Amino acid sequence: MKQYANERIAALCAYVPGEQPRDMQYIKLNTNESPFPPSPRVAERISGEEAKLNLYPDPACTELVAAAAASIGVKPENLIFTNGSDELLNFAFLAFCDAGRGIAFPDITYGLYAVLCEMYGIPYLKIPVGRDFSINPQDFCGVGRNVVIANPNAPTGLCLPVSDIEMIVRCNPGRVVIVDEAYVAFGGESCVGLVRKYDNLLVARTFSKSHSLAGARLGMGIGSPELIGYLNKVKYSFNPYSINRLTMLAGLAAFEDENYYTENCKKIITTRERVKAELRALGFSVTDSKANFLFARSDKIGGRELYEKLRRRGVLVRHFDAPGISDYNRITIGSESQMEAFLAALLEIIN
Ligand SMILES: *Cc1c(COP(=O)(O)O)cnc(C)c1O
């Protein structure tokens, strides 16, 4: 039998992203995008003088790094920009893990972590979360490997306080602890302040969710100069131009209009709390999510069935056919009117 791929790629089960269907207009509550357009500054920037698509972009992302350093209160040496935070995660797994340097993460979390381990041949340990999906920080001490934790976690939305993250970072000296803060802007606590104190902490951020730039692909890593140095080694060897000029300008514009995004996040949080209360009133169990989504189940209807019935009514949510969570659906918080349509469809289904 002919097989072109190496054994690892031949055996790999690729990550399956949320559907982006083209057959009709859905109310899209399945991939945690923002319902709000990017700031008007983004359109101004990308149609301006600096777009210059005939020239390569600045591989060091100098202006973006300067804007981020000022905004977050870290030094330029603490920062790296990537093509989405998925690319940062790729670089981090490549740089800090291998067959002899494994990694641990919660058994219920972002599915990409396990796929990256399979792809790169990294041994991984899945640490069980509690029955209520809570993460016990003690479980991550003394595991003898690197650690990655999404905080708030996906798809539960639960978050750990910075003191717990600090404990995990302290009890793993000589190991890299990656904290994936994709959803931190929706009510979580950021641990970015710990970067100055610990050289083994890497914080991953994305502009996809809170900054309405899922389509532009922009992610950011914040860590010690030592960790950022290794990540740059990988970046320059992989694709030094992974941030294109338009995305760079869109990112710069995002830093120029932070109030706009803060206000949008506030709106999402308000809507989330309202929809959470409505779902609970309808008898759903809903986790206490601090992200831009809710994670909910009902005794009245199975997870898969609810997903399918909503889909038939033009509402897309995310269902995971995975052990422990197949009764649930993850519902992205959209605009008020999108959530009204979701609740109306839901009422029709359960009555
Ligand atoms: C969405 C998401 C990402 C990826 O974000 P991109 O920047 O769009 O690649 C990373 N981690 C978690 C936990 C996410 O939910």
CSV table of C-alpha atoms and ligand atoms in Angstrom, one decimal:
chain,number,residue,atom,x,y,z
A,1,MET,CA,0.0,0.0,0.0
A,2,LYS,CA,1.3,3.4,-1.0
A,3,GLN,CA,1.5,6.0,1.8
A,4,TYR,CA,3.0,9.3,1.2
A,5,ALA,CA,2.5,10.7,4.7
A,6,ASN,CA,4.7,10.0,7.6
A,7,GLU,CA,3.3,7.7,10.3
A,8,ARG,CA,2.3,10.5,12.6
A,9,ILE,CA,0.4,12.5,9.9
A,10,ALA,CA,-1.2,9.3,8.5
A,11,ALA,CA,-2.5,8.4,11.9
A,12,LEU,CA,-3.5,12.0,12.9
A,13,CYS,CA,-7.2,12.9,13.6
A,14,ALA,CA,-7.2,16.6,12.5
A,15,TYR,CA,-8.8,19.2,14.6
A,16,VAL,CA,-12.4,19.9,13.5
A,17,PRO,CA,-13.2,23.6,13.6
A,18,GLY,CA,-16.8,24.8,14.1
A,19,GLU,CA,-18.8,24.8,10.9
A,20,GLN,CA,-18.9,27.8,8.6
A,21,PRO,CA,-21.8,26.7,6.4
A,22,ARG,CA,-22.4,28.4,3.1
A,23,ASP,CA,-25.9,26.9,2.4
A,24,MET,CA,-27.9,29.6,4.1
A,25,GLN,CA,-27.7,32.5,6.6
A,26,TYR,CA,-27.6,31.1,10.1
A,27,ILE,CA,-27.7,32.8,13.4
A,28,LYS,CA,-24.2,31.9,14.1
A,29,LEU,CA,-23.6,31.1,17.7
A,30,ASN,CA,-21.1,28.3,17.2
A,31,THR,CA,-17.6,29.6,17.0
A,32,ASN,CA,-17.4,32.4,19.6
A,33,GLU,CA,-17.0,35.2,17.1
A,34,SER,CA,-18.0,38.7,18.0
A,35,PRO,CA,-21.4,39.8,16.7
A,36,PHE,CA,-19.9,43.4,16.4
A,37,PRO,CA,-17.9,44.6,13.5
A,38,PRO,CA,-14.3,45.8,14.1
A,39,SER,CA,-13.8,49.4,15.1
A,40,PRO,CA,-14.2,51.8,12.1
A,41,ARG,CA,-10.5,52.7,12.6
A,42,VAL,CA,-9.7,49.2,11.2
A,43,ALA,CA,-11.2,50.0,7.8
A,44,GLU,CA,-9.5,53.4,7.7
A,45,ARG,CA,-6.1,51.8,8.5
A,46,ILE,CA,-6.3,48.9,6.0
A,47,SER,CA,-7.4,51.1,3.1
A,48,GLY,CA,-4.7,53.7,3.8
A,49,GLU,CA,-1.2,54.5,2.7
A,50,GLU,CA,0.5,51.7,4.7
A,51,ALA,CA,-1.3,48.8,3.1
A,52,LYS,CA,1.5,48.4,0.5
A,53,LEU,CA,0.7,44.8,-0.4
A,54,ASN,CA,3.6,44.6,-2.9
A,55,LEU,CA,6.1,44.8,0.0
A,56,TYR,CA,6.7,42.1,2.7
A,57,PRO,CA,5.4,43.0,6.2
A,58,ASP,CA,7.8,43.8,9.1
A,59,PRO,CA,8.5,40.3,10.6
A,60,ALA,CA,9.2,41.9,14.0
A,61,CYS,CA,5.8,43.6,14.0
A,62,THR,CA,7.7,46.6,15.6
A,63,GLU,CA,4.7,49.0,15.8
A,64,LEU,CA,2.3,46.4,17.0
A,65,VAL,CA,4.7,45.3,19.7
A,66,ALA,CA,5.2,48.9,20.8
A,67,ALA,CA,1.4,49.4,21.0
A,68,ALA,CA,0.9,46.2,22.9
A,69,ALA,CA,3.8,46.9,25.3
A,70,ALA,CA,2.3,50.3,26.2
A,71,SER,CA,-1.2,48.9,26.5
A,72,ILE,CA,-0.3,45.9,28.7
A,73,GLY,CA,2.5,47.4,30.6
A,74,VAL,CA,5.3,45.0,29.6
A,75,LYS,CA,8.5,45.4,27.6
A,76,PRO,CA,8.8,44.7,23.9
A,77,GLU,CA,11.0,41.7,24.7
A,78,ASN,CA,8.0,40.1,26.5
A,79,LEU,CA,5.9,40.0,23.3
A,80,ILE,CA,5.4,38.0,20.1
A,81,PHE,CA,2.6,38.3,17.5
A,82,THR,CA,1.3,35.3,15.6
A,83,ASN,CA,-1.2,34.3,12.9
A,84,GLY,CA,-4.0,33.7,15.5
A,85,SER,CA,-3.3,32.3,18.9
A,86,ASP,CA,-3.5,28.8,17.4
A,87,GLU,CA,-0.2,29.6,15.7
A,88,LEU,CA,1.2,30.7,19.0
A,89,LEU,CA,0.1,27.4,20.5
A,90,ASN,CA,1.8,25.5,17.6
A,91,PHE,CA,5.0,27.5,18.1
A,92,ALA,CA,5.0,26.9,21.9
A,93,PHE,CA,4.4,23.2,21.6
A,94,LEU,CA,7.2,22.9,19.0
A,95,ALA,CA,9.6,25.0,21.1
A,96,PHE,CA,8.9,23.7,24.6
A,97,CYS,CA,7.7,20.1,24.2
A,98,ASP,CA,9.0,16.9,22.5
A,99,ALA,CA,8.9,13.2,23.1
A,100,GLY,CA,10.8,13.6,26.4
A,101,ARG,CA,9.1,16.8,27.5
A,102,GLY,CA,5.4,16.1,27.7
A,103,ILE,CA,2.5,18.3,28.7
A,104,ALA,CA,-0.5,18.2,30.9
A,105,PHE,CA,-4.0,19.8,30.5
A,106,PRO,CA,-7.5,19.3,31.8
A,107,ASP,CA,-9.4,16.4,30.2
A,108,ILE,CA,-12.2,18.9,29.2
A,109,THR,CA,-10.6,21.8,27.4
A,110,TYR,CA,-9.8,23.2,24.0
A,111,GLY,CA,-9.5,20.3,21.6
A,112,LEU,CA,-6.5,21.7,19.7
A,113,TYR,CA,-4.1,20.9,22.6
A,114,ALA,CA,-4.4,17.1,22.1
A,115,VAL,CA,-4.2,17.4,18.3
A,116,LEU,CA,-0.9,19.4,18.5
A,117,CYS,CA,0.5,16.6,20.8
A,118,GLU,CA,-0.5,13.9,18.3
A,119,MET,CA,0.9,15.9,15.4
A,120,TYR,CA,4.3,16.6,17.1
A,121,GLY,CA,4.6,13.3,19.0
A,122,ILE,CA,4.3,14.9,22.4
A,123,PRO,CA,3.2,12.6,25.3
A,124,TYR,CA,0.2,14.2,27.1
A,125,LEU,CA,-1.6,13.7,30.3
A,126,LYS,CA,-5.2,14.6,30.6
A,127,ILE,CA,-6.1,15.6,34.2
A,128,PRO,CA,-9.7,15.0,35.0
A,129,VAL,CA,-11.8,18.0,36.0
A,130,GLY,CA,-14.4,17.7,38.7
A,131,ARG,CA,-18.0,16.6,38.2
A,132,ASP,CA,-18.9,20.3,38.0
A,133,PHE,CA,-16.0,20.8,35.5
A,134,SER,CA,-13.9,22.7,38.1
A,135,ILE,CA,-10.1,22.5,37.8
A,136,ASN,CA,-8.3,21.7,40.9
A,137,PRO,CA,-5.0,23.6,40.7
A,138,GLN,CA,-3.3,21.1,43.1
A,139,ASP,CA,-3.7,18.4,40.4
A,140,PHE,CA,-1.3,20.3,38.2
A,141,CYS,CA,1.6,20.3,40.7
A,142,GLY,CA,4.3,17.8,40.5
A,143,VAL,CA,3.2,16.4,37.1
A,144,GLY,CA,6.8,16.6,35.8
A,145,ARG,CA,5.8,18.2,32.5
A,146,ASN,CA,4.8,21.4,30.9
A,147,VAL,CA,1.2,22.6,31.5
A,148,VAL,CA,-1.4,24.3,29.3
A,149,ILE,CA,-4.6,25.7,30.8
A,150,ALA,CA,-7.3,27.8,29.1
A,151,ASN,CA,-8.5,30.4,31.6
A,152,PRO,CA,-11.4,30.9,31.3
A,153,ASN,CA,-11.6,27.3,30.2
A,154,ALA,CA,-13.3,26.2,27.0
A,155,PRO,CA,-16.0,25.0,26.5
A,156,THR,CA,-17.1,25.4,30.2
A,157,GLY,CA,-16.3,29.1,30.6
A,158,LEU,CA,-15.1,28.5,34.2
A,159,CYS,CA,-12.1,30.4,35.4
A,160,LEU,CA,-9.4,30.2,38.0
A,161,PRO,CA,-8.3,33.2,40.1
A,162,VAL,CA,-4.8,34.5,39.5
A,163,SER,CA,-3.6,33.1,42.9
A,164,ASP,CA,-4.4,29.5,41.6
A,165,ILE,CA,-2.5,30.2,38.3
A,166,GLU,CA,0.4,31.6,40.3
A,167,MET,CA,0.5,28.4,42.4
A,168,ILE,CA,0.6,26.3,39.3
A,169,VAL,CA,3.4,28.4,37.8
A,170,ARG,CA,5.4,28.3,41.1
A,171,CYS,CA,5.1,24.5,41.7
A,172,ASN,CA,6.4,23.8,38.2
A,173,PRO,CA,9.8,25.4,38.1
A,174,GLY,CA,11.8,24.5,35.0
A,175,ARG,CA,8.6,23.6,33.2
A,176,VAL,CA,6.7,26.0,30.9
A,177,VAL,CA,3.1,26.9,32.0
A,178,ILE,CA,1.0,28.2,29.1
A,179,VAL,CA,-2.2,30.1,30.1
A,180,ASP,CA,-4.5,30.5,27.2
A,181,GLU,CA,-6.5,33.7,27.8
A,182,ALA,CA,-8.6,33.7,24.7
A,183,TYR,CA,-11.7,34.7,26.7
A,184,VAL,CA,-10.2,36.8,29.5
A,185,ALA,CA,-11.9,40.0,28.3
A,186,PHE,CA,-15.3,38.7,29.3
A,187,GLY,CA,-14.9,38.7,33.0
A,188,GLY,CA,-11.8,36.5,33.8
A,189,GLU,CA,-8.8,37.5,35.7
A,190,SER,CA,-5.6,38.0,33.6
A,191,CYS,CA,-2.3,36.6,35.0
A,192,VAL,CA,-0.2,38.7,32.7
A,193,GLY,CA,1.1,40.6,35.7
A,194,LEU,CA,2.9,37.4,36.8
A,195,VAL,CA,5.1,37.5,33.6
A,196,ARG,CA,7.6,39.9,35.3
A,197,LYS,CA,7.9,37.5,38.3
A,198,TYR,CA,8.1,34.1,36.6
A,199,ASP,CA,10.2,33.2,33.6
A,200,ASN,CA,8.3,30.0,32.9
A,201,LEU,CA,4.9,31.6,32.2
A,202,LEU,CA,3.6,32.1,28.7
A,203,VAL,CA,0.2,33.9,28.3
A,204,ALA,CA,-1.6,33.4,25.0
A,205,ARG,CA,-4.1,36.0,23.8
A,206,THR,CA,-6.2,36.3,20.6
A,207,PHE,CA,-7.9,39.2,18.8
A,208,SER,CA,-10.5,36.8,17.4
A,209,LYS,CA,-13.1,37.0,20.2
A,210,SER,CA,-13.0,40.2,22.2
A,211,HIS,CA,-11.6,42.3,19.3
A,212,SER,CA,-13.8,41.2,16.4
A,213,LEU,CA,-10.9,40.1,14.3
A,214,ALA,CA,-11.4,36.4,13.9
A,215,GLY,CA,-11.2,36.8,10.1
A,216,ALA,CA,-7.9,38.7,10.3
A,217,ARG,CA,-6.0,36.1,12.3
A,218,LEU,CA,-4.0,37.8,15.1
A,219,GLY,CA,-2.7,36.3,18.3
A,220,MET,CA,-0.2,37.4,20.8
A,221,GLY,CA,2.2,35.8,23.3
A,222,ILE,CA,3.3,37.4,26.5
A,223,GLY,CA,6.2,35.9,28.5
A,224,SER,CA,9.8,36.2,29.7
A,225,PRO,CA,12.4,37.3,27.1
A,226,GLU,CA,13.8,33.8,27.3
A,227,LEU,CA,10.5,32.1,26.3
A,228,ILE,CA,9.8,34.8,23.7
A,229,GLY,CA,13.3,34.3,22.2
A,230,TYR,CA,12.6,30.6,21.6
A,231,LEU,CA,9.2,31.3,20.1
A,232,ASN,CA,10.8,33.8,17.7
A,233,LYS,CA,13.4,31.2,16.7
A,234,VAL,CA,10.5,28.9,15.7
A,235,LYS,CA,8.5,31.8,14.1
A,236,TYR,CA,11.5,32.9,12.0
A,237,SER,CA,12.2,29.3,10.9
A,238,PHE,CA,8.5,28.6,10.2
A,239,ASN,CA,7.3,31.7,8.5
A,240,PRO,CA,8.8,35.1,9.4
A,241,TYR,CA,5.9,36.9,7.6
A,242,SER,CA,3.0,35.1,9.3
A,243,ILE,CA,1.4,38.4,10.2
A,244,ASN,CA,0.4,40.1,6.9
A,245,ARG,CA,0.3,43.8,6.4
A,246,LEU,CA,-3.5,44.2,6.6
A,247,THR,CA,-3.7,42.2,9.8
A,248,MET,CA,-0.9,44.2,11.3
A,249,LEU,CA,-2.8,47.5,10.5
A,250,ALA,CA,-6.0,46.0,11.9
A,251,GLY,CA,-4.2,45.1,15.1
A,252,LEU,CA,-2.8,48.6,15.4
A,253,ALA,CA,-6.2,50.1,14.9
A,254,ALA,CA,-7.5,47.8,17.7
A,255,PHE,CA,-5.0,49.3,20.1
A,256,GLU,CA,-6.1,52.8,19.1
A,257,ASP,CA,-9.7,52.1,19.9
A,258,GLU,CA,-9.6,50.1,23.1
A,259,ASN,CA,-12.8,51.7,24.6
A,260,TYR,CA,-14.8,50.5,21.7
A,261,TYR,CA,-13.9,46.9,22.5
A,262,THR,CA,-14.3,47.3,26.2
A,263,GLU,CA,-17.8,48.6,25.6
A,264,ASN,CA,-18.6,45.6,23.3
A,265,CYS,CA,-17.4,43.2,25.9
A,266,LYS,CA,-19.6,44.8,28.5
A,267,LYS,CA,-22.6,44.4,26.2
A,268,ILE,CA,-21.7,40.7,25.7
A,269,ILE,CA,-21.4,40.2,29.5
A,270,THR,CA,-24.8,41.8,30.1
A,271,THR,CA,-26.4,39.7,27.4
A,272,ARG,CA,-24.7,36.5,28.7
A,273,GLU,CA,-26.0,37.1,32.2
A,274,ARG,CA,-29.6,37.7,31.0
A,275,VAL,CA,-29.5,34.6,28.7
A,276,LYS,CA,-28.0,32.5,31.5
A,277,ALA,CA,-30.9,33.4,33.8
A,278,GLU,CA,-33.4,32.7,31.1
A,279,LEU,CA,-31.9,29.3,30.4
A,280,ARG,CA,-31.9,28.4,34.1
A,281,ALA,CA,-35.5,29.5,34.3
A,282,LEU,CA,-36.2,27.0,31.5
A,283,GLY,CA,-34.7,24.3,33.6
A,284,PHE,CA,-31.2,24.2,32.0
A,285,SER,CA,-28.0,23.6,34.0
A,286,VAL,CA,-25.7,26.3,32.9
A,287,THR,CA,-22.1,26.7,34.1
A,288,ASP,CA,-21.0,30.0,35.5
A,289,SER,CA,-19.2,31.1,32.4
A,290,LYS,CA,-16.9,34.1,32.3
A,291,ALA,CA,-16.5,33.8,28.6
A,292,ASN,CA,-18.5,34.9,25.5
A,293,PHE,CA,-20.5,31.7,25.5
A,294,LEU,CA,-22.7,29.6,27.7
A,295,PHE,CA,-22.4,25.8,28.3
A,296,ALA,CA,-25.8,24.3,29.0
A,297,ARG,CA,-27.7,21.1,29.2
A,298,SER,CA,-31.3,20.1,29.9
A,299,ASP,CA,-32.9,16.9,31.3
A,300,LYS,CA,-35.7,17.4,28.8
A,301,ILE,CA,-33.6,17.1,25.6
A,302,GLY,CA,-30.3,15.5,24.6
A,303,GLY,CA,-27.4,17.6,23.5
A,304,ARG,CA,-27.2,16.3,20.0
A,305,GLU,CA,-31.0,16.5,19.5
A,306,LEU,CA,-31.1,20.1,20.7
A,307,TYR,CA,-28.2,21.1,18.4
A,308,GLU,CA,-30.0,19.5,15.4
A,309,LYS,CA,-33.4,21.1,16.1
A,310,LEU,CA,-31.8,24.5,16.5
A,311,ARG,CA,-29.9,24.0,13.3
A,312,ARG,CA,-33.2,23.2,11.4
A,313,ARG,CA,-34.5,26.5,12.8
A,314,GLY,CA,-31.5,28.4,11.5
A,315,VAL,CA,-29.6,28.7,14.7
A,316,LEU,CA,-26.1,27.2,14.9
A,317,VAL,CA,-24.6,26.3,18.2
A,318,ARG,CA,-21.7,24.0,19.0
A,319,HIS,CA,-22.2,20.4,20.1
A,320,PHE,CA,-19.2,18.2,21.1
A,321,ASP,CA,-19.6,14.5,20.7
A,322,ALA,CA,-17.1,13.9,23.5
A,323,PRO,CA,-17.2,11.9,26.7
A,324,GLY,CA,-18.6,13.8,29.7
A,325,ILE,CA,-20.0,16.8,27.6
A,326,SER,CA,-22.2,15.3,24.9
A,327,ASP,CA,-25.4,16.3,26.9
A,328,TYR,CA,-24.3,19.9,26.5
A,329,ASN,CA,-24.2,22.6,23.9
A,330,ARG,CA,-21.9,25.6,23.8
A,331,ILE,CA,-23.9,28.8,22.8
A,332,THR,CA,-21.9,31.8,21.7
A,333,ILE,CA,-23.3,35.1,23.0
A,334,GLY,CA,-24.3,37.1,20.0
A,335,SER,CA,-26.2,40.4,19.8
A,336,GLU,CA,-29.4,41.0,21.8
A,337,SER,CA,-31.5,40.3,18.7
A,338,GLN,CA,-29.6,37.1,17.8
A,339,MET,CA,-30.1,35.8,21.4
A,340,GLU,CA,-33.9,36.7,21.2
A,341,ALA,CA,-34.1,34.5,18.1
A,342,PHE,CA,-32.2,31.7,19.8
A,343,LEU,CA,-34.5,31.8,22.8
A,344,ALA,CA,-37.6,31.9,20.6
A,345,ALA,CA,-36.3,28.8,18.7
A,346,LEU,CA,-35.5,27.1,22.0
A,347,LEU,CA,-38.9,27.7,23.4
A,348,GLU,CA,-40.5,26.3,20.3
A,349,ILE,CA,-38.3,23.1,20.6
A,350,ILE,CA,-38.8,22.4,24.3
A,351,ASN,CA,-42.6,23.2,24.5
B,1,LIG,C1,-10.6,30.5,19.8
B,1,LIG,C2,-9.6,29.9,20.7
B,1,LIG,C3,-8.2,30.0,20.3
B,1,LIG,C4,-7.8,30.3,18.9
B,1,LIG,O1,-7.9,31.6,18.6
B,1,LIG,P1,-7.4,32.2,17.2
B,1,LIG,O2,-6.6,33.3,17.7
B,1,LIG,O3,-8.5,32.5,16.4
B,1,LIG,O4,-6.5,31.1,16.6
B,1,LIG,C5,-7.3,29.5,21.2
B,1,LIG,N1,-7.6,29.0,22.4
B,1,LIG,C6,-8.9,28.9,22.8
B,1,LIG,C7,-9.2,28.4,24.1
B,1,LIG,C8,-9.9,29.4,22.0
B,1,LIG,O5,-11.2,29.2,22.3
